[in-house]
Short mmCIF file of C-alpha atoms in Angstrom, two decimals:
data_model
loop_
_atom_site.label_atom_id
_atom_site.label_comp_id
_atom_site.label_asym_id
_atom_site.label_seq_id
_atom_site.Cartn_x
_atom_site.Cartn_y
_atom_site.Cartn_z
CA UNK I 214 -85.24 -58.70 6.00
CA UNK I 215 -85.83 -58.40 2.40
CA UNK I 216 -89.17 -57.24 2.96
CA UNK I 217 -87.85 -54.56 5.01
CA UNK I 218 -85.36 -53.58 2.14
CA UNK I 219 -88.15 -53.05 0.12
CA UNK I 220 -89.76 -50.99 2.16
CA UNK I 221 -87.25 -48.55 3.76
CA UNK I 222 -86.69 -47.99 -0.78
CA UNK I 223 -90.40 -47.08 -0.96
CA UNK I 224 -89.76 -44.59 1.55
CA UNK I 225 -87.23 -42.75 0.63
CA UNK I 226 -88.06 -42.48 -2.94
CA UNK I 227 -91.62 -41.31 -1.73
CA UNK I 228 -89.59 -39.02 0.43
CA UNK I 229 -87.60 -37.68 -2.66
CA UNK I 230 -90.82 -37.04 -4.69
CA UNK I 231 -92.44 -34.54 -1.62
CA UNK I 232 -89.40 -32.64 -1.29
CA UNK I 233 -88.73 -31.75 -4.89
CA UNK I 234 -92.97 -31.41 -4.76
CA UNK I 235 -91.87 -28.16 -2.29
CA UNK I 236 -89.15 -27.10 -4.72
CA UNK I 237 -91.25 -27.44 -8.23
CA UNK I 238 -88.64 -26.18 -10.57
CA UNK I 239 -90.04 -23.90 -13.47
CA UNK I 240 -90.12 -20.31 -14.99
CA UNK I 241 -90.64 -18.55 -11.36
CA UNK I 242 -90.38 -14.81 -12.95
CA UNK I 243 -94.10 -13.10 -13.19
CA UNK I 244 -92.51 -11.29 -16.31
CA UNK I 245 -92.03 -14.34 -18.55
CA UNK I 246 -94.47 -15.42 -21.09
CA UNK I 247 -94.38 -19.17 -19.63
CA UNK I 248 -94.65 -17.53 -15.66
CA UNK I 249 -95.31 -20.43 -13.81
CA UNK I 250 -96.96 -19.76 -10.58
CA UNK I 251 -96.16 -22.93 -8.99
CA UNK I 252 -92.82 -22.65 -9.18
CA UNK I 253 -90.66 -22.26 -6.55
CA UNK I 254 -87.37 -22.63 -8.05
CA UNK I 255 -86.19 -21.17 -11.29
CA UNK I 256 -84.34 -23.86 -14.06
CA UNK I 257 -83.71 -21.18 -16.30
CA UNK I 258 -86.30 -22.33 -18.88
CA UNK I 259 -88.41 -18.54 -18.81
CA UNK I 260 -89.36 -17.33 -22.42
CA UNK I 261 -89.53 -13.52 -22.34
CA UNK I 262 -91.35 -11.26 -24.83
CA UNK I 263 -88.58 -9.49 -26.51
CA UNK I 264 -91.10 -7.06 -28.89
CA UNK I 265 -90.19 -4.22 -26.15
CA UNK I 266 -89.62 -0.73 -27.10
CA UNK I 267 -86.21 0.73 -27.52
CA UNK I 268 -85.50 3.95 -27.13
CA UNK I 269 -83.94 6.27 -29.54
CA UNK I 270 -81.43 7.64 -26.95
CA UNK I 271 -79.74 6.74 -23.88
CA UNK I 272 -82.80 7.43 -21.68
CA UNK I 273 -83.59 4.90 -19.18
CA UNK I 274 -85.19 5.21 -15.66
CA UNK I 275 -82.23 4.70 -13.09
CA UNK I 276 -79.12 5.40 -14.78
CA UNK I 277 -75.91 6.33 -13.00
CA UNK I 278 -72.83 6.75 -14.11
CA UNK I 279 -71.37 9.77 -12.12
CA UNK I 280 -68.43 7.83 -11.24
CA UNK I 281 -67.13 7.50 -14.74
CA UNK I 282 -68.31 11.32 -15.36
CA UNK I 283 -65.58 12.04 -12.48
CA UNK I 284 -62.83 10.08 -14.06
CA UNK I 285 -63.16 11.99 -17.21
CA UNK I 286 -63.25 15.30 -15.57
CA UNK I 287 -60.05 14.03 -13.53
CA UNK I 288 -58.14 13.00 -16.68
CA UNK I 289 -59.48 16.88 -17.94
CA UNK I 290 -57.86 18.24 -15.59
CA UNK I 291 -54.29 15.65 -14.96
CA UNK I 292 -54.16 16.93 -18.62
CA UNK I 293 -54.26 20.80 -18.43
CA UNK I 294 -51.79 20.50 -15.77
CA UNK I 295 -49.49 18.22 -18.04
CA UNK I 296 -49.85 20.40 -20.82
CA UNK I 297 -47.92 23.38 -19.25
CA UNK I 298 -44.90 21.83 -19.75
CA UNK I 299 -45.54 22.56 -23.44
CA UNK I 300 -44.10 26.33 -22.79
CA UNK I 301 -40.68 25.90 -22.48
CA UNK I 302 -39.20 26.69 -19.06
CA UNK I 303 -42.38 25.27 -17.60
CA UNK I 304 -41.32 22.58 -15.07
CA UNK I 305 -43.74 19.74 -13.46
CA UNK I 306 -43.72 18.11 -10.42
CA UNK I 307 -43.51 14.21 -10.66
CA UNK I 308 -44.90 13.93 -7.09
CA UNK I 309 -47.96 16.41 -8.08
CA UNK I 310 -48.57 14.56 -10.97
CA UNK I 311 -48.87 10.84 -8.76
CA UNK I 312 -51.11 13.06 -6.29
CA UNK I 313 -53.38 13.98 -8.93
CA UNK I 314 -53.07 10.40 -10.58
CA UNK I 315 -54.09 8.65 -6.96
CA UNK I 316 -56.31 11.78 -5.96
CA UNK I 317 -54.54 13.12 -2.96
CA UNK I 318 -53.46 16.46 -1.86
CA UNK I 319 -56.50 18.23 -3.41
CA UNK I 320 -55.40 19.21 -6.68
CA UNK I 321 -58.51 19.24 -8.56
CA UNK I 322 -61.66 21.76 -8.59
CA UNK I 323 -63.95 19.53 -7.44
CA UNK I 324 -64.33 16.84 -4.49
CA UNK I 325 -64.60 13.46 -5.30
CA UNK I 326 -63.70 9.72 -3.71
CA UNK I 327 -62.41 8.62 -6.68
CA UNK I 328 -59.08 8.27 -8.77
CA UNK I 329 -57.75 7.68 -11.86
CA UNK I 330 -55.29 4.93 -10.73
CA UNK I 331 -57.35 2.21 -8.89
CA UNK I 332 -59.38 1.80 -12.17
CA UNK I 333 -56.41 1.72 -14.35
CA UNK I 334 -55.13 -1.71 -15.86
CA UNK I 335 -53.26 -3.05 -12.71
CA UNK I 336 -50.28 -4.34 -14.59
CA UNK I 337 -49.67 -0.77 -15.90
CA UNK I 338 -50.03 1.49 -13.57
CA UNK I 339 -46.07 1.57 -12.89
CA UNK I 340 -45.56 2.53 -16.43
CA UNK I 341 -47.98 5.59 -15.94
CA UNK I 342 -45.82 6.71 -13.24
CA UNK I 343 -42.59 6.24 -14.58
CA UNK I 344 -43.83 8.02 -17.87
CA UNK I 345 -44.63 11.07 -15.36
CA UNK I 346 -41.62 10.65 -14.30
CA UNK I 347 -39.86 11.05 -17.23
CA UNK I 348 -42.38 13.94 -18.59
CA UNK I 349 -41.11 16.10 -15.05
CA UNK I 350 -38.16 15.58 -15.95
CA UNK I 351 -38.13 16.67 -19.61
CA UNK I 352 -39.81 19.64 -18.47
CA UNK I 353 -37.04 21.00 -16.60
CA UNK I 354 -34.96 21.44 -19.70
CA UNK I 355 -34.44 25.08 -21.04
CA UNK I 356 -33.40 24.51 -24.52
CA UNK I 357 -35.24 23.60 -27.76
CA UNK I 358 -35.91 20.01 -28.50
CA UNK I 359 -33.88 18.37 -30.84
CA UNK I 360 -32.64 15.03 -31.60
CA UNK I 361 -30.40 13.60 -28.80
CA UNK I 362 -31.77 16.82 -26.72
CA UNK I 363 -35.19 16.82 -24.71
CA UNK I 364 -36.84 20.18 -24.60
CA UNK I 365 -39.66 22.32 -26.51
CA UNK I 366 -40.13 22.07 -30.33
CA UNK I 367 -42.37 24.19 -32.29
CA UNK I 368 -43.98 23.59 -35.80
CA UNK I 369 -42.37 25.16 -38.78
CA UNK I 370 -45.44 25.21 -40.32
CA UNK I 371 -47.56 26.45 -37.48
CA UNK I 372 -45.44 28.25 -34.58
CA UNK I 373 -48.50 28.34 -31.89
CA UNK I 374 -48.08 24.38 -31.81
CA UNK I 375 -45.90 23.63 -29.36
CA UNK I 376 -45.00 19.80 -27.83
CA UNK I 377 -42.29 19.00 -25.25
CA UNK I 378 -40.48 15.66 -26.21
CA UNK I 379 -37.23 13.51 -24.63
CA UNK I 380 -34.09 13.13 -26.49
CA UNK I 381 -36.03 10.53 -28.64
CA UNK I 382 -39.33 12.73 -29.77
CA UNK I 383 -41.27 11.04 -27.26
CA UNK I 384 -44.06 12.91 -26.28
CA UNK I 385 -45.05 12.01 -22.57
CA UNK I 386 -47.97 13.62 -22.58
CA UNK I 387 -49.38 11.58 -25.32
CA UNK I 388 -48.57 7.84 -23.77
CA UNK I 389 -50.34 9.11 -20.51
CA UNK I 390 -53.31 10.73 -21.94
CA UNK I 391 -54.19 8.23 -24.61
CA UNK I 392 -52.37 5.64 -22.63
CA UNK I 393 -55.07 6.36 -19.65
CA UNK I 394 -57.67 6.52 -21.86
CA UNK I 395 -56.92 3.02 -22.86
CA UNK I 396 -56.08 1.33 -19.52
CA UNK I 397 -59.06 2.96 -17.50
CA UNK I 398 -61.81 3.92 -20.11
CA UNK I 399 -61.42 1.32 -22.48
CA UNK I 400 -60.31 -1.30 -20.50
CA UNK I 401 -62.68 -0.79 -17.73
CA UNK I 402 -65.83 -0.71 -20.25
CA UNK I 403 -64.68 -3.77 -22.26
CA UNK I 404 -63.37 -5.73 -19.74
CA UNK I 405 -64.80 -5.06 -16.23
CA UNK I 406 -68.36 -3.79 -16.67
CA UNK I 407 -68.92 -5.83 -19.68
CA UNK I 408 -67.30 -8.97 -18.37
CA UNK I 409 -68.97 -11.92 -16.98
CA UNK I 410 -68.78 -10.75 -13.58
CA UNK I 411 -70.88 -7.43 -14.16
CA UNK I 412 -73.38 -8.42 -16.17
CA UNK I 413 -72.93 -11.99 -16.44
CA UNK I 414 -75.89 -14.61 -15.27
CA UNK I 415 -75.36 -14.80 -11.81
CA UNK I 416 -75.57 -11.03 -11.53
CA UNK I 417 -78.55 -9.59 -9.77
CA UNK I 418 -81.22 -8.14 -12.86
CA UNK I 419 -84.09 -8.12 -10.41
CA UNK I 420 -83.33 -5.96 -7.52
CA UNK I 421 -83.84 -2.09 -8.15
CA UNK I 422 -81.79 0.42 -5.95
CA UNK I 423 -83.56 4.03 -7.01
CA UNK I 424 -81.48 5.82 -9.11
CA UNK I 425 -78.92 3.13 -10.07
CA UNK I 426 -81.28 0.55 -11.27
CA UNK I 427 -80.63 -3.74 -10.67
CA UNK I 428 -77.11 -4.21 -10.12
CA UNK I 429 -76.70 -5.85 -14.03
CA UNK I 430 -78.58 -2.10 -15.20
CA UNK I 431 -76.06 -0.09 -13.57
CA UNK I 432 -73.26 -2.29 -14.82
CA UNK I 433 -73.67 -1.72 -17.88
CA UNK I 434 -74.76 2.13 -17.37
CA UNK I 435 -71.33 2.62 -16.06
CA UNK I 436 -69.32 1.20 -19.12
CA UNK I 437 -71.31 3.66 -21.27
CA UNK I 438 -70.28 6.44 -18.90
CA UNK I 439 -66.61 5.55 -20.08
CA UNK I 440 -67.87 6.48 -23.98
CA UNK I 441 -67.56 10.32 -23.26
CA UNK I 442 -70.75 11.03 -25.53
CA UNK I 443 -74.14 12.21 -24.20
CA UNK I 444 -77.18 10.06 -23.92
CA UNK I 445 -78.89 11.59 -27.00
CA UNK I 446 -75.61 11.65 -29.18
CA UNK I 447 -74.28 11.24 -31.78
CA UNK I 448 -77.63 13.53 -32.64
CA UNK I 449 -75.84 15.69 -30.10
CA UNK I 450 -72.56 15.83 -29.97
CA UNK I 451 -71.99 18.73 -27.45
CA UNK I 452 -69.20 17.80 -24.51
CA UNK I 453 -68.40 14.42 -26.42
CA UNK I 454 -64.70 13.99 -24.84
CA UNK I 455 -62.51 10.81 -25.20
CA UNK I 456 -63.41 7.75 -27.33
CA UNK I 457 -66.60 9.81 -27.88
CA UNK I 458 -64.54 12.44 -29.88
CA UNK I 459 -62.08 10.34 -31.39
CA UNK I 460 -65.31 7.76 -32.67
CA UNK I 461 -66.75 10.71 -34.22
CA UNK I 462 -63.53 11.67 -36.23
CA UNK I 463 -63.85 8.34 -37.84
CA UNK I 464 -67.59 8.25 -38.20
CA UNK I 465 -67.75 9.46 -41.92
CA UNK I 466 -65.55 6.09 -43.10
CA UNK I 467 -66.43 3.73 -40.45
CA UNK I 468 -70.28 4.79 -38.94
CA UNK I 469 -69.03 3.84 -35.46
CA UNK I 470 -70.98 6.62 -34.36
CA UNK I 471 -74.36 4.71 -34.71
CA UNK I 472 -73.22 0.95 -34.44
CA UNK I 473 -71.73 2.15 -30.80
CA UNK I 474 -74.72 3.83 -29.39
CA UNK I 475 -77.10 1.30 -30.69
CA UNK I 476 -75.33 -1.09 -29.26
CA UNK I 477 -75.26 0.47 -26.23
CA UNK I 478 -79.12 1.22 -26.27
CA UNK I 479 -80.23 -1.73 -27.01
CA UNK I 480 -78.10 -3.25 -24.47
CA UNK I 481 -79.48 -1.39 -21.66
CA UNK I 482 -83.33 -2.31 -23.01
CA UNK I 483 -82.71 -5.79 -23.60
CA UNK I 484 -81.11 -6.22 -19.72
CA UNK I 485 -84.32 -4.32 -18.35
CA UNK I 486 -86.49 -6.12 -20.21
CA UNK I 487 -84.50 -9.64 -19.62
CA UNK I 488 -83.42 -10.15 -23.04
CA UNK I 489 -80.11 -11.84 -22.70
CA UNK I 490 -79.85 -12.84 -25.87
CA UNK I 491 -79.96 -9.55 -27.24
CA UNK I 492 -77.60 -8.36 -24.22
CA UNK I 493 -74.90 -10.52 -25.58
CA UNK I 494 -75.03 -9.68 -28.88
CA UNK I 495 -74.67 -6.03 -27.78
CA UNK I 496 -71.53 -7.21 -25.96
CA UNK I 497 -70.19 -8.36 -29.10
CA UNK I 498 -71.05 -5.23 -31.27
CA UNK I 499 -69.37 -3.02 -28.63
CA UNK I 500 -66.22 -5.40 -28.08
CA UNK I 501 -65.66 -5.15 -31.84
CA UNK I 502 -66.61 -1.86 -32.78
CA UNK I 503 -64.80 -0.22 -29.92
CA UNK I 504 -62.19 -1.83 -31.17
CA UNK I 505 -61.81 -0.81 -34.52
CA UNK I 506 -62.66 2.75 -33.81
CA UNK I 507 -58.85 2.24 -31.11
CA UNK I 508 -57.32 1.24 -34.68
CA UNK I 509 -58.21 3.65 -36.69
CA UNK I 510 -57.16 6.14 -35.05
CA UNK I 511 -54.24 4.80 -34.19
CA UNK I 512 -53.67 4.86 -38.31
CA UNK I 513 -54.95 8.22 -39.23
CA UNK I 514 -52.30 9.29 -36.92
CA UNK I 515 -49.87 7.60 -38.45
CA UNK I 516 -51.15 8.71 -41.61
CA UNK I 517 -50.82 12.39 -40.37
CA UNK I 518 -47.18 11.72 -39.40
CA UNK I 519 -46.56 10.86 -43.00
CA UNK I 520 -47.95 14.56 -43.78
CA UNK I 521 -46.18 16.14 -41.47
CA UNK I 522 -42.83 14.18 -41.70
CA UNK I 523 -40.72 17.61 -42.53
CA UNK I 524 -41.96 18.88 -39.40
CA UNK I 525 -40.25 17.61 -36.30
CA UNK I 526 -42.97 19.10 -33.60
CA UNK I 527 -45.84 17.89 -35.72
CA UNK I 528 -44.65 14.08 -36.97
CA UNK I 529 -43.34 13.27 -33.37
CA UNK I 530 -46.57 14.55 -32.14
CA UNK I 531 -48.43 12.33 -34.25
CA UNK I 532 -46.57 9.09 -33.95
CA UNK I 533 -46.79 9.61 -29.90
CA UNK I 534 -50.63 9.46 -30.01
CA UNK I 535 -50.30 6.62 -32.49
CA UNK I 536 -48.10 4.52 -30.58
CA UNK I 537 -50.24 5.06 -27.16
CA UNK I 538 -53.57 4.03 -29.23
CA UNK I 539 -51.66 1.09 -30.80
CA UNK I 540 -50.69 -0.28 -27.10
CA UNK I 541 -54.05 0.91 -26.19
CA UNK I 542 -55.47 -2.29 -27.77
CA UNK I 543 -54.30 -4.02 -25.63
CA UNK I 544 -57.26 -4.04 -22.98
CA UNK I 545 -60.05 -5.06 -24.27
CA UNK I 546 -59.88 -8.14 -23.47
CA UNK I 547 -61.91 -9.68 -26.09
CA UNK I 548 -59.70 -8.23 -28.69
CA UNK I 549 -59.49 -9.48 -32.34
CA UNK I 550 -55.37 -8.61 -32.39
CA UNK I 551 -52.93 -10.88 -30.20
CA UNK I 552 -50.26 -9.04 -28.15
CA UNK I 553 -47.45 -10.07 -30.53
CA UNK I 554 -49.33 -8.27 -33.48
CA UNK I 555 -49.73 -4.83 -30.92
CA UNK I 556 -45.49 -5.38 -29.98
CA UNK I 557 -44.71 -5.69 -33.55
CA UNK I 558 -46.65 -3.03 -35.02
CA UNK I 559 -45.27 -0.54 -32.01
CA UNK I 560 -41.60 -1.79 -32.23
CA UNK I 561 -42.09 -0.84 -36.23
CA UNK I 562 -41.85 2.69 -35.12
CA UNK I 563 -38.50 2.57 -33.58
CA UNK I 564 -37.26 4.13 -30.25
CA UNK I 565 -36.23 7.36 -31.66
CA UNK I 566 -39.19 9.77 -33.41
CA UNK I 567 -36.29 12.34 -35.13
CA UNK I 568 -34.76 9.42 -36.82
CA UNK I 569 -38.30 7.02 -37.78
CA UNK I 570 -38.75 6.43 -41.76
CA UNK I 571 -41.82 7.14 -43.71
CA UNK I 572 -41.33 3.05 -44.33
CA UNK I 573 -41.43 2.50 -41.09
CA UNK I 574 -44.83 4.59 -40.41
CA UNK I 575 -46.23 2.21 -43.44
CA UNK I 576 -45.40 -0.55 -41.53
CA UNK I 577 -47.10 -0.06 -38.44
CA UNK I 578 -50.31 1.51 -40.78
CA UNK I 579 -50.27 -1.64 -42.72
CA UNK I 580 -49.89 -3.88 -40.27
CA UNK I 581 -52.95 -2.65 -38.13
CA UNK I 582 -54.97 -2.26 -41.37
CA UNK I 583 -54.47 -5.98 -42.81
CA UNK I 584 -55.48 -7.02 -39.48
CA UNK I 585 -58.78 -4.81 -39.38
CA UNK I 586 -59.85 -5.42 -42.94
CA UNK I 587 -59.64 -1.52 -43.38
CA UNK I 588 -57.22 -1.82 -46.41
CA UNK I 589 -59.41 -0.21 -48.37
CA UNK I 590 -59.67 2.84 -46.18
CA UNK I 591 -56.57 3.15 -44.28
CA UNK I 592 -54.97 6.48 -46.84
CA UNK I 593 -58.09 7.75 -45.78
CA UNK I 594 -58.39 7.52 -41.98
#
């Protein structure tokens, strides 16, 4: 019996040994530098040549990004039509508003299967609708804007600008425009496509669908088609739109222009070219970078609201965009600010625009600016 023991062991360790002999584990991609051929079965040990060209632009065999291209052109458009509520008399429709949000009823100049409010931050997209509910019904008022009153206001300083606000200086448009740039563009570049999920290991890098590239290619692709720049900028900066523009504005302090686009560049090369190293640290670069460039311009507005205080139209103008870009950090999920710091820094502007102190506006500027190390540039912004 105990020979038999012995024996029936022998086998199946012998047994063991021949099947892992069919399933030799090893670097099974012809591309690595340690290929081997009898591999059947990859343990993630392949050693890649990473002295691969990258290109000085955006310009890679099968990128797509029409998609995000759409979005922006949607968000164009949700925009001009919000924007006519900034002559007075001018009333919106709520309902139109949704329709163009959700793309139904055919409201824009062009055809398209997408919308604006599937790819906005779930969580949020009842506080986009209410906020278009409360721009329609601003709109309908026929009297200047004034404190306590909604309506029309017009610079003193410049009569051609012209904002609607609520009784409080809130300007609508503002938290839905920056506020969707934030909870579609940024969010969906920084923390869908560039998640784990997207581009993550277990995400196809080998397959190539013509025009769109492996599935982790096109991933990435379409977070740069959220960046509203074209591929060759910031060389060219013709139809930038979005973050695009507002990176620009603070290129001359910050050089987000560069430290963006190469990190989008080399990105893209390093996936083709199965550098994941590199791909990470790309991640990171964008993460922070995007980032910063939200903050800053969330302070230079606040900065212009401070030079415009006098002027009722122009200061609650200002502090509107500030406050949407300072909840706007919000969804990047890899964010260097907690959500207290974003409440507190918001809440430091008060709930009514007409009655906000220059103190306050310091507050919120300081706040964001300790916690970006941009101290010594935050007058400046």
């Amino acid at each position: 019996m105990k020979i038999n023991k012995q024996l029936l062991a022998l086998v199946i360790v012998a047994g063991t040994i021949s099947f892992t002999g069919c399933r030799r584990e090893g670097c099974d991609d012809p591309k690595a530098k340690n290929y081997d051929p009898k591999a059947k079965k990859s343990d993630g040990s392949c050693i890649y040549d990473t002295a691969y060209q990258v290109p000085a632009t955006y310009d890679f065999a099968n990128v797509s990004y029409t998609g995000q291209t759409e979005r922006l052109n949607m968000l164009d458009e949700l925009v001009t039509e919000m924007k006519k509520s900034n002559t007075q008399g001018t009333a919106l429709s709520a309902q139109k508003l949704k329709e163009m949000y959700s793309n139904e009823g055919g409201h824009f100049s062009f055809t398209s299967a997408n919308q604006l409010k599937n790819k906005t931050f779930a969580d949020d997209i009842a506080v986009f609708e209410n906020y278009m509910d409360k721009l329609a019904a601003a709109s309908t008022s026929t009297t200047p804007g004034s404190n306590g009153v909604a309506g029309v206001v017009a610079s003193t300083i410049d009569g051609s600008k012209k904002y609607l606000f609520d009784e409080n200086g809130i300007e609508y448009l503002q938290l839905i425009e920056k506020g969707l740039m934030g909870a579609i563009t940024y969010y969906q570049a920084t923390s869908v496509y560039l998640s784990e999920d997207k581009i993550g290991a277990a995400v196809d890098n080998t397959s190539v669908e013509q025009d769109k590239g492996t599935k982790m290619e096109h991933h990435w692709d379409e977070a740069f088609g959220y960046f509203g720049v074209p591929k060759d900028f910031p060389a060219n900066k013709s139809g930038i739109r979005y973050y695009g523009k507002y990176c620009d504005a603070r290129n001359t302090l910050m050089n987000s222009n560069k430290t963006l686009m190469d990190g989008f560049i080399k990105g893209r090369a390093a996936i083709s070219n199965k550098d994941m190293v590199t791909k990470d640290q790309m991640i990171k670069v964008i993460h922070e970078e995007w980032e910063r460039v939200v903050a800053a311009t969330a302070i230079s507005y606040l900065n212009k609201a401070k030079s415009d205080f006098g002027d009722d139209a122009l200061r609650n103008h200002d502090l509107s965009e500030a406050l949407a870009f300072i909840k706007a950090l919000k969804y990047n999920s890899a964010k260097k600010i907690t959500n207290p710091q974003i409440d507190n820094a918001a809440n430091a502007l008060g709930s009514n625009f007409y009655e906000i102190t220059q103190a306050a506006i310091e507050s919120a500027r300081d706040q964001l600016s300790t916690i970006y190390i941009l101290d010594s540039i935050k007058t400046s912004l």
